[in-house]
Tab-separated table of C-alpha atoms and ligand atoms in Angstrom:
chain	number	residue	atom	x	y	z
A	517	UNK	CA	-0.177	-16.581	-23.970
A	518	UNK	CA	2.475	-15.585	-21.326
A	519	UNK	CA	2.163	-12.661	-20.104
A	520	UNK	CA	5.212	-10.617	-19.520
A	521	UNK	CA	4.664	-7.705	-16.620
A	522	UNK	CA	5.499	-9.699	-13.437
A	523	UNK	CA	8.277	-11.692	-15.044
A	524	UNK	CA	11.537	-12.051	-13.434
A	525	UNK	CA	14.829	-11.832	-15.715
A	526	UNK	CA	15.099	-15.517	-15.476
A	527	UNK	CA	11.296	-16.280	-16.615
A	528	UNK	CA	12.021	-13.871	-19.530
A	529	UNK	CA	15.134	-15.673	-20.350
A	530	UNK	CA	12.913	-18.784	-20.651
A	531	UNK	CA	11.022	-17.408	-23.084
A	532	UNK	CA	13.654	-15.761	-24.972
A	533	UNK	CA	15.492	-19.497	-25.142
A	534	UNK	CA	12.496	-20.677	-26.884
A	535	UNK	CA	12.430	-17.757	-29.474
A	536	UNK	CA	16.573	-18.896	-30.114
A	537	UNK	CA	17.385	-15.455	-28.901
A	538	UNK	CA	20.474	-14.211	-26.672
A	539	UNK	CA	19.768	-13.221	-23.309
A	540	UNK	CA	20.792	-9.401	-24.148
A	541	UNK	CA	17.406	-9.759	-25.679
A	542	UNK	CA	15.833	-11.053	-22.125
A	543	UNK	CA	17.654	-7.871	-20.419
A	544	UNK	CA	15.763	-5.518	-22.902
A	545	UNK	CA	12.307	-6.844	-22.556
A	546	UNK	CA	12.960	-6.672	-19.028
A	547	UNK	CA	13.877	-2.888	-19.274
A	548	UNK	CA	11.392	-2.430	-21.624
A	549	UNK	CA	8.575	-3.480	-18.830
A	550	UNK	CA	10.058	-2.171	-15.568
A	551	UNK	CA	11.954	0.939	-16.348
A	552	UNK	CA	10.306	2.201	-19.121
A	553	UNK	CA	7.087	0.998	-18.559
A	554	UNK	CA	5.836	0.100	-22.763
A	555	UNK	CA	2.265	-0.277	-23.430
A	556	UNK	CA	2.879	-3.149	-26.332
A	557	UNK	CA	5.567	-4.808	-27.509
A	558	UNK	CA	5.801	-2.891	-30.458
A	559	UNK	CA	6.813	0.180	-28.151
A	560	UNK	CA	9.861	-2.148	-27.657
A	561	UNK	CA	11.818	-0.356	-30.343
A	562	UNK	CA	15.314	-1.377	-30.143
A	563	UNK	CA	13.809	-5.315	-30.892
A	564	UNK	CA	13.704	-6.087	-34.409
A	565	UNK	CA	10.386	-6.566	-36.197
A	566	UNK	CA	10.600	-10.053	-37.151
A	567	UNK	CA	11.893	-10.594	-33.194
A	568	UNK	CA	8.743	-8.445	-31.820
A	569	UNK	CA	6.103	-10.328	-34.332
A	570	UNK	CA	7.535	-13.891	-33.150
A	571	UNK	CA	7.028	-12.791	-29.687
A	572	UNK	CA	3.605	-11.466	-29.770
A	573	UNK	CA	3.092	-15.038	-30.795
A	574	UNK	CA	3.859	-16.366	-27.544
A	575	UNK	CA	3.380	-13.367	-25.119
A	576	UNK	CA	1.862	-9.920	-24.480
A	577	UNK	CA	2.634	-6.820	-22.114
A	578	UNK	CA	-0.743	-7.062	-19.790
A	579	UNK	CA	-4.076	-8.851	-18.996
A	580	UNK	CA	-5.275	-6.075	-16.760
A	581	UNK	CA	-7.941	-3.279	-17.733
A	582	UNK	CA	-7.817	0.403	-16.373
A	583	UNK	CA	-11.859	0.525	-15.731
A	584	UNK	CA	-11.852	4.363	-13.813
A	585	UNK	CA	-9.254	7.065	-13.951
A	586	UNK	CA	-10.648	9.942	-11.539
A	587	UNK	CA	-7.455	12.825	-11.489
A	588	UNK	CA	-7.888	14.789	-8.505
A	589	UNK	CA	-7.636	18.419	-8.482
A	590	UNK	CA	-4.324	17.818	-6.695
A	591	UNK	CA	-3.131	15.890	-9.021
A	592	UNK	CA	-3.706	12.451	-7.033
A	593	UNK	CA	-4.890	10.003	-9.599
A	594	UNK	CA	-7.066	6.943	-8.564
A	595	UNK	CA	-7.637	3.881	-10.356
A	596	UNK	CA	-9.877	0.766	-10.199
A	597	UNK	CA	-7.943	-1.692	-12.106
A	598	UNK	CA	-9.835	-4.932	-13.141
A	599	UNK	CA	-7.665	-8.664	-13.297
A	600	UNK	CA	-8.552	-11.104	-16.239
A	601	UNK	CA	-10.988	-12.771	-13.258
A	602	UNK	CA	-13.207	-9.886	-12.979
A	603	UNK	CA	-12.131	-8.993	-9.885
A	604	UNK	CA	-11.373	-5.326	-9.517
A	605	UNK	CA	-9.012	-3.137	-6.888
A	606	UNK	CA	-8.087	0.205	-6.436
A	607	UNK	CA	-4.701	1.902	-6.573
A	608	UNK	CA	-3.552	5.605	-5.968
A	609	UNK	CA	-0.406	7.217	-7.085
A	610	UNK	CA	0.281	10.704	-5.084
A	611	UNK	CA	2.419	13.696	-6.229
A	612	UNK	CA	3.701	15.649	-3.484
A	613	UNK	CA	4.683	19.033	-5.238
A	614	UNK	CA	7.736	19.582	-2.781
A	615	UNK	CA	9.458	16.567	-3.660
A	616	UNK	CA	10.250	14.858	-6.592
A	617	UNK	CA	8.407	11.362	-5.330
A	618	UNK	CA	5.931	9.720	-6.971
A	619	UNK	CA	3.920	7.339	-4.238
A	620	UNK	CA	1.917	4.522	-4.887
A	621	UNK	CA	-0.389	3.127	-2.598
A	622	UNK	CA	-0.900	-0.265	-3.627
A	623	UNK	CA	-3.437	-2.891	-2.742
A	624	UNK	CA	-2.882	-6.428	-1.397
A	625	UNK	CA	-5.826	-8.041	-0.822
A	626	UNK	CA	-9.565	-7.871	-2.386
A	627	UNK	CA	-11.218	-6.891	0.720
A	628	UNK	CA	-10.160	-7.382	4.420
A	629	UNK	CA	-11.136	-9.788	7.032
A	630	UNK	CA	-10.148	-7.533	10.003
A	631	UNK	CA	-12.895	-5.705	9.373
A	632	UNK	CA	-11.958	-2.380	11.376
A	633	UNK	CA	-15.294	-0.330	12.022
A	634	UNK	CA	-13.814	2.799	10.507
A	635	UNK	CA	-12.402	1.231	6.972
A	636	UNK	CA	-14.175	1.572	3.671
A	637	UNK	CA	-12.121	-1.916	2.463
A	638	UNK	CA	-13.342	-4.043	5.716
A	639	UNK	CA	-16.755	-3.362	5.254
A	640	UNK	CA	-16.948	-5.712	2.227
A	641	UNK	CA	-15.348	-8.577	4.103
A	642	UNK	CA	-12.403	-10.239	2.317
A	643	UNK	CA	-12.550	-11.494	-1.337
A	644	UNK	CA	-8.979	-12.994	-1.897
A	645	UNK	CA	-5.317	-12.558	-1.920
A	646	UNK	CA	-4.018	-10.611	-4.866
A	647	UNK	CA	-0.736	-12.743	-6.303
A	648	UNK	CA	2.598	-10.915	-6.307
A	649	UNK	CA	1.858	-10.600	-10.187
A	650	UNK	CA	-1.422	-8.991	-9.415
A	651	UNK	CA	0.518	-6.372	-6.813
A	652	UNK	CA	3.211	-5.546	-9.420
A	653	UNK	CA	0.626	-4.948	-11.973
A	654	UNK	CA	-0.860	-1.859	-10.069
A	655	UNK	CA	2.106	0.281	-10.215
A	656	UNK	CA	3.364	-0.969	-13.823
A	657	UNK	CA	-0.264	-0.001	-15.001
A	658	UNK	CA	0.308	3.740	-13.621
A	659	UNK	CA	4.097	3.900	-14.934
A	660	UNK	CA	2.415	2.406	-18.123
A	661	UNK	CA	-0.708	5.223	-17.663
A	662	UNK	CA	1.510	8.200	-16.900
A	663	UNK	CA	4.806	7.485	-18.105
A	664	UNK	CA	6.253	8.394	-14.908
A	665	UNK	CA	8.774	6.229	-12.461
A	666	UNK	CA	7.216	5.448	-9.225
A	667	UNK	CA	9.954	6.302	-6.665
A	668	UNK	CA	7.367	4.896	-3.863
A	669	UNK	CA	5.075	1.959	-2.931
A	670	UNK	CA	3.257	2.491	0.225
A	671	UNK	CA	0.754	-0.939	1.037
A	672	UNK	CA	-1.719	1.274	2.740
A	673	UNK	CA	-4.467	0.211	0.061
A	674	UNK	CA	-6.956	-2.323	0.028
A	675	UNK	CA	-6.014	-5.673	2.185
A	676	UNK	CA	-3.933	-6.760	5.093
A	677	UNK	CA	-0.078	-6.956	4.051
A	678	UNK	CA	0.505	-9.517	6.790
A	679	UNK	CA	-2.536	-12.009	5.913
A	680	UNK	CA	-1.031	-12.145	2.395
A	681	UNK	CA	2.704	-11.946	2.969
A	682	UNK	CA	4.191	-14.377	1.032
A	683	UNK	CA	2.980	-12.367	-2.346
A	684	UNK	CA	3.820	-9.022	-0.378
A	685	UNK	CA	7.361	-10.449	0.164
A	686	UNK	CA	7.905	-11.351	-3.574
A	687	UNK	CA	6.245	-8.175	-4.771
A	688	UNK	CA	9.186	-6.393	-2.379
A	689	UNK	CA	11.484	-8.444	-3.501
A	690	UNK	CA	10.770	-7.171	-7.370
A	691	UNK	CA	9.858	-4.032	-6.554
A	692	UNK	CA	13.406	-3.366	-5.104
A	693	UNK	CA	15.373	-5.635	-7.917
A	694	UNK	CA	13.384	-4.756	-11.478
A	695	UNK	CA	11.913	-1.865	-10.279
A	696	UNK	CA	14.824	-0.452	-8.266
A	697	UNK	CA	12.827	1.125	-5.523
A	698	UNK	CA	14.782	0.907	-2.492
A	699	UNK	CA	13.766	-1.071	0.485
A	700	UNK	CA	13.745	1.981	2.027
A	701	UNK	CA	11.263	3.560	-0.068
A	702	UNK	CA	8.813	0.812	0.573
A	703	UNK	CA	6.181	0.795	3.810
A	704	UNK	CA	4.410	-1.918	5.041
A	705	UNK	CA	1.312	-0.499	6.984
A	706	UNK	CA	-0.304	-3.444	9.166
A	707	UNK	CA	-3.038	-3.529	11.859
A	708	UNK	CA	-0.857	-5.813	13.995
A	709	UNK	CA	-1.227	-9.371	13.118
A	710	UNK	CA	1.314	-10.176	15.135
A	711	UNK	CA	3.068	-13.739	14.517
A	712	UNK	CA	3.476	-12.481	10.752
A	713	UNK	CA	5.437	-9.358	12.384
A	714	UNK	CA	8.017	-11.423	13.811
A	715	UNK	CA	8.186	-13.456	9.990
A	716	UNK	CA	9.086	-9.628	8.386
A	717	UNK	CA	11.160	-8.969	11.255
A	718	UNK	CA	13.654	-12.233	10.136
A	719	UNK	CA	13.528	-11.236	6.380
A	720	UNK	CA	15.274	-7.724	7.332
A	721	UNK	CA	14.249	-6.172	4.466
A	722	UNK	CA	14.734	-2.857	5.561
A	723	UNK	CA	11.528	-1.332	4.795
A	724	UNK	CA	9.759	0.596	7.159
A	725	UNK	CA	6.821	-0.902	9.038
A	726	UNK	CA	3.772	0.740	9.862
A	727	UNK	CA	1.348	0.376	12.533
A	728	UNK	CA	-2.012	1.054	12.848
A	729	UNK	CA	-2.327	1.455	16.533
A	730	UNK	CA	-5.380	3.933	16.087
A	731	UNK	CA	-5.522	4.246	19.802
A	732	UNK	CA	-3.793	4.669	23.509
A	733	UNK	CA	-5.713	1.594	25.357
A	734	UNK	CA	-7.051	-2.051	24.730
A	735	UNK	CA	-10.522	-0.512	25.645
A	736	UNK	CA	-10.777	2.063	22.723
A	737	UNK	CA	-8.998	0.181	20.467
A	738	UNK	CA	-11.253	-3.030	21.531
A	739	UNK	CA	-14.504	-1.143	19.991
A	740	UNK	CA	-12.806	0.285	16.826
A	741	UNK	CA	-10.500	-2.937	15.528
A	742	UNK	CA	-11.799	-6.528	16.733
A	743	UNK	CA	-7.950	-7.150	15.386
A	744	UNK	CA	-7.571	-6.424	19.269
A	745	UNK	CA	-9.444	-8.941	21.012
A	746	UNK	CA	-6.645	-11.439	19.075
A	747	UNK	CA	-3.703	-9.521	19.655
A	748	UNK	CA	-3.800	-6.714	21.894
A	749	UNK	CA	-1.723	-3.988	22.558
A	750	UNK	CA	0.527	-5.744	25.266
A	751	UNK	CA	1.382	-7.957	22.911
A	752	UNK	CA	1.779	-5.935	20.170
A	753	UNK	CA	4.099	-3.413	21.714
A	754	UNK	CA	6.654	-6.280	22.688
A	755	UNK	CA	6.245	-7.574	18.571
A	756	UNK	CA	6.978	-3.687	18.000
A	757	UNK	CA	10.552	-3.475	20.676
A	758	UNK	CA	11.685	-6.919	18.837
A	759	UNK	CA	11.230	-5.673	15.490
A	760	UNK	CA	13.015	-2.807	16.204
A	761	UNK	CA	15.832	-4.554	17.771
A	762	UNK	CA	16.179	-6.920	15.012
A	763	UNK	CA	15.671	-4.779	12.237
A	764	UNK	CA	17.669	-1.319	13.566
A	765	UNK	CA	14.545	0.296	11.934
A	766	UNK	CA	12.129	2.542	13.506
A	767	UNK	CA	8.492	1.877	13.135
A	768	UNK	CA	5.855	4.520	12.268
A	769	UNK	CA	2.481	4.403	14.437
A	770	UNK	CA	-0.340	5.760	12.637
A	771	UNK	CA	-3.096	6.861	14.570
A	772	UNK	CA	-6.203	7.677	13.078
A	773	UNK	CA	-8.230	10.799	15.140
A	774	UNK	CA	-11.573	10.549	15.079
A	775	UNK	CA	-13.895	13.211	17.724
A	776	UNK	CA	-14.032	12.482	21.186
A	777	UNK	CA	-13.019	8.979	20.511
A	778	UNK	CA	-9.695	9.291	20.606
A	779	UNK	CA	-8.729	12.394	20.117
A	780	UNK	CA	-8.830	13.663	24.178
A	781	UNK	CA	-6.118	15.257	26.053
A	782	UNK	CA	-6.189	12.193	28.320
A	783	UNK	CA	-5.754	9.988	24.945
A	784	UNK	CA	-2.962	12.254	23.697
A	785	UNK	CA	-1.154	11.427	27.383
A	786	UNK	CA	-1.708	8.111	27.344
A	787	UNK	CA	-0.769	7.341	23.843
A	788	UNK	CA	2.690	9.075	24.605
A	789	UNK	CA	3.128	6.979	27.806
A	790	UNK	CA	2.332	3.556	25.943
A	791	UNK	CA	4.769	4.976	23.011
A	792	UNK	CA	7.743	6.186	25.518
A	793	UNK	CA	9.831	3.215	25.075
A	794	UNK	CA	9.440	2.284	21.248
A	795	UNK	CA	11.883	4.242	18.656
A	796	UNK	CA	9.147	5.524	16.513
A	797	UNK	CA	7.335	7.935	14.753
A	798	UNK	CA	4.131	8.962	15.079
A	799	UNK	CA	1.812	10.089	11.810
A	800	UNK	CA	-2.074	11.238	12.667
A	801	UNK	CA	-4.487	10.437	10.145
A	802	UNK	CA	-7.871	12.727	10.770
A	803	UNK	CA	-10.582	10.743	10.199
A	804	UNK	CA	-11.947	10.305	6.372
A	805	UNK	CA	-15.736	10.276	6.470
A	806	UNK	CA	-16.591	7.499	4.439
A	807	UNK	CA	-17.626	4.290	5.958
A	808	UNK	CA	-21.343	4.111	7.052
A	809	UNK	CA	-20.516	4.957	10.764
A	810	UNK	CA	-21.315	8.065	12.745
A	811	UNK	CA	-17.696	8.825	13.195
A	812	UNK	CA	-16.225	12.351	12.701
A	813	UNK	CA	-13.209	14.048	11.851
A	814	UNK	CA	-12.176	16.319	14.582
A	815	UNK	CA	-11.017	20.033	14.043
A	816	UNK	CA	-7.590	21.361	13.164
A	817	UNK	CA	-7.659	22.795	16.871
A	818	UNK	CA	-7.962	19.542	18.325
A	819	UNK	CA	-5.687	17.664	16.028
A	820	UNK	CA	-2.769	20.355	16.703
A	821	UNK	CA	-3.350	19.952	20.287
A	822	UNK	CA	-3.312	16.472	20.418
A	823	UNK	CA	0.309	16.555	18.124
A	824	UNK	CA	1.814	19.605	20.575
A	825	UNK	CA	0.988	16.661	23.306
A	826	UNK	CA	2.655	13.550	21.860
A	827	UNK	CA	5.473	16.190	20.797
A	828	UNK	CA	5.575	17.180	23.838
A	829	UNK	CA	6.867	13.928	24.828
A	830	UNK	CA	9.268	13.707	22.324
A	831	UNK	CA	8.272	12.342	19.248
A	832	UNK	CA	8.354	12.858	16.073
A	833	UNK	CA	4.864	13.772	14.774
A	834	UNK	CA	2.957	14.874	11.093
A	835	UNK	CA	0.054	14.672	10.607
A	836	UNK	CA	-1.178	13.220	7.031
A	837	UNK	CA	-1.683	15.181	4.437
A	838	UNK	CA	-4.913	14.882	3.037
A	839	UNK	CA	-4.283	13.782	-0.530
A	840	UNK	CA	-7.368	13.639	-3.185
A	841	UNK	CA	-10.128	13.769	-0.887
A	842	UNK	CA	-12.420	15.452	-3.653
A	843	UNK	CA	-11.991	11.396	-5.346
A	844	UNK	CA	-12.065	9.293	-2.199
A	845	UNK	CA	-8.574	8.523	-2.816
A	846	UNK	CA	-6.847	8.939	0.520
A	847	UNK	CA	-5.402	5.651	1.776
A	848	UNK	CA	-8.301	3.694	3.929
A	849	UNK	CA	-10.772	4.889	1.673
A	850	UNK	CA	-10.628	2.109	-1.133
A	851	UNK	CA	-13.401	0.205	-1.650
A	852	UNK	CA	-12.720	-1.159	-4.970
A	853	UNK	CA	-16.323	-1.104	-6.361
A	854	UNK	CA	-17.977	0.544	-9.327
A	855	UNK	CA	-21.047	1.186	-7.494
A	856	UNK	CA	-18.875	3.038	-4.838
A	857	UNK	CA	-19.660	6.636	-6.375
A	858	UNK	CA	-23.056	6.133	-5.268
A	859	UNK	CA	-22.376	4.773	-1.938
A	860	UNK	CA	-20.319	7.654	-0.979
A	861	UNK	CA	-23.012	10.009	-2.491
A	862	UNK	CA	-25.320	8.437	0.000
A	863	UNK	CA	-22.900	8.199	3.109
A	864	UNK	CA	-22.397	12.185	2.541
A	865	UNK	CA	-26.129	12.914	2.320
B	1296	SAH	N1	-4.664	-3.106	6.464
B	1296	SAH	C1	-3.555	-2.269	6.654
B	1296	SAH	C2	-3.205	-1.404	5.451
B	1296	SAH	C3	-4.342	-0.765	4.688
B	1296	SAH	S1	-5.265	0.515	5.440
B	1296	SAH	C4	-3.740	-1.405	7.890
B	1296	SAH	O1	-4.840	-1.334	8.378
B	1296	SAH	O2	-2.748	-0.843	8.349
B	1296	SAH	C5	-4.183	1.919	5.372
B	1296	SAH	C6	-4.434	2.939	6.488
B	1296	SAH	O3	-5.659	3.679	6.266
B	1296	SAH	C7	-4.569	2.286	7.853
B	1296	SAH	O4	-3.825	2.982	8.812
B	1296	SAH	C8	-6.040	2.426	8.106
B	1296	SAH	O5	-6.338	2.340	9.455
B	1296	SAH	C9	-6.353	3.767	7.498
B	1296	SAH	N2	-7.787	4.017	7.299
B	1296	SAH	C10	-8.774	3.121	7.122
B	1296	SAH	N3	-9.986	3.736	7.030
B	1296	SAH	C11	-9.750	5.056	7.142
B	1296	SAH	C12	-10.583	6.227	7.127
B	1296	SAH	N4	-11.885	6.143	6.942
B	1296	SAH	N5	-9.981	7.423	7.280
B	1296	SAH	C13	-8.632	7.522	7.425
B	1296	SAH	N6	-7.803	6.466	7.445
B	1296	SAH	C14	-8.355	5.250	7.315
B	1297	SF4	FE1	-8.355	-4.150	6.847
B	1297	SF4	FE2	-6.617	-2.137	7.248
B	1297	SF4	FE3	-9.209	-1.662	6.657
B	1297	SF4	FE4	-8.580	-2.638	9.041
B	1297	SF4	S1	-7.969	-0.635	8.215
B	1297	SF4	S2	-10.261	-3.354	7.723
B	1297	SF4	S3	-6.879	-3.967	8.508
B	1297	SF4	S4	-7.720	-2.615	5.344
């Protein structure tokens, strides 16, 4: 059975050729799956029946299973999806009421090796690489779920973009040509894995990078992401000026704050003195209590304080809005695991 989300015009062609149908029929399947996101191929209404019974012969919409659906109380919807190996990952699509976007923050890996000490996702170690298929599949099953048009795809969920970027690329590449989400639209977020940097750099896609630098010196940063101790922050800022030379594109540095870790005045100066020669923007995540750790998030005094001080210097500077905390749905906070209800039951305790 071939399965048809994932499919590139050309692979649907293929299958159309061995049905002895034109390749205006190809174009509508493709439609069908990518713009208006059917459930079945009966949904495909402008196919004739005896067409759509031959090709439920051959081929079917999905193999993936929506296991949870937790809707915020913003309206940020979280779900664990669940591939034909029994494997299962987590993907979030956010409303932002002001705009008309629709994000999705899409996983790429089951679990992480960089195991950062703050991260839900690197506590379970890493699992395997999710195929491009598999990444394409989380935001067709929430156009599919909510019959909405994702306008967004951040890859701040489960996984390391970088350690899987040949899938990430493809997945890009289809995002932007079946989807039609702009390269634009799309952010990579990355803890730095630096050789794979300079790859993206020479595709000049023109999505925006992010980086999570999470903090001003190799000391700090040492004890928080072993990532570090490979690539460290010398290294990393001169991956940062090259990409931005190459690419014309400025790079976001995300920065998580967690109390009087890295959150200190002296931090805040000498996070804006490592920054003062990169073209970038600067977004502050407060810390999401959820890994077992004794980490905590600091308090809106501190975290305006320590964004007057990088602004201060400069930059541009938001700090992230907390989007369904009430279902552990904020980016970093996948752990793709049915148990995980309890786990964060006990981590809050
Ligand atoms: N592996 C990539 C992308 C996935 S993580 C990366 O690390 O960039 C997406 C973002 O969520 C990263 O910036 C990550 O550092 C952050 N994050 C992880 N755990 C978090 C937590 N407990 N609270 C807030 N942000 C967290
Ligand atoms: Fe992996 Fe990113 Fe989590 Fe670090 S923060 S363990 S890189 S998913």
């Amino acid at each position: 059975m071939k399965i048809l989300s994932g499919l590139n015009l050309k692979e649907i062609e293929e299958i159309t050729d061995t049905l002895k149908a034109s390749k205006f029929r190809a174009r509508q399947i493709h439609n069908w799956i990518y713009l208006k996101s059917v459930k079945e191929i009966d949904d495909m209404t402008d196919l004739s029946v005896k067409f759509r019974e031959e090709l439920k012969q051959i081929a079917t919409v999905t193999d993936v299973k929506i296991k949870v659906k937790q809707v915020s109380s913003d309206g940020t919807i979280k779900y664990l999806l669940e591939y034909p190996d029994g494997e299962c990952v987590e993907t979030v699509l956010m409303r932002f009421d002001n705009r008309a976007n629709l994000t999705a923050c899409v996983s790429s890996q089951i679990g992480c090796a960089v195991n950062c000490s703050f991260c839900a996702t690197g506590k379970r170690g890493f699992i395997r690489n999710l195929t491009y298929k598999e990444i394409l599949e989380q935001v067709l099953t929430i156009q599919r779920d909510t019959g909405l048009k994702v306008t967004n795809i951040v890859f701040m969920g489960q996984g390391e973009p970088l350690l899987n970027l040949d899938n990430v690329l493809k997945a890009m590449e289809i995002f932007n040509e079946s989807f039609q989400i702009g390269a634009r639209r799309i952010t990579v977020s990355t803890s730095g894995i630096i050789p794979q940097m300079y790859k993206l750099a020479e595709n000049d896609m023109q999505s925006t990078l992010a980086i999570s630098l999470h903090a001003p010196n190799h000391t700090i940063r040492k004890q928080i992401m072993p990532i570090e101790n490979k690539y460290d922050m010398s290294e990393l800022k001169k991956a940062m000026k090259s990409y931005v030379n190459k690419t014309g594109r400025r790079i976001t540095i995300e920065y998580l704050l967690i109390k009087d870790l890295n959150d200190t005045t002296e931090s805040a100066k000498e996070l804006a003195e490592y920054l003062s020669d990169i073209k970038c923007n600067i977004n502050l995540i407060p810390y999401n209590p959820t890994a077992k750790n004794d980490y905590k998030r600091p308090s809106n005094n501190s975290i305006q304080k320590f964004k007057y001080l990088l602004e201060h210097s400069g930059k541009k500077v938001t700090v992230r809005l907390e989007r369904g905390s009430d279902i552990d749905a904020a980016c970093g906070q996948l752990k793709g695991r049915v148990d995980k209800e309890n786990e964060s039951a006990d981590s809050k305790s």
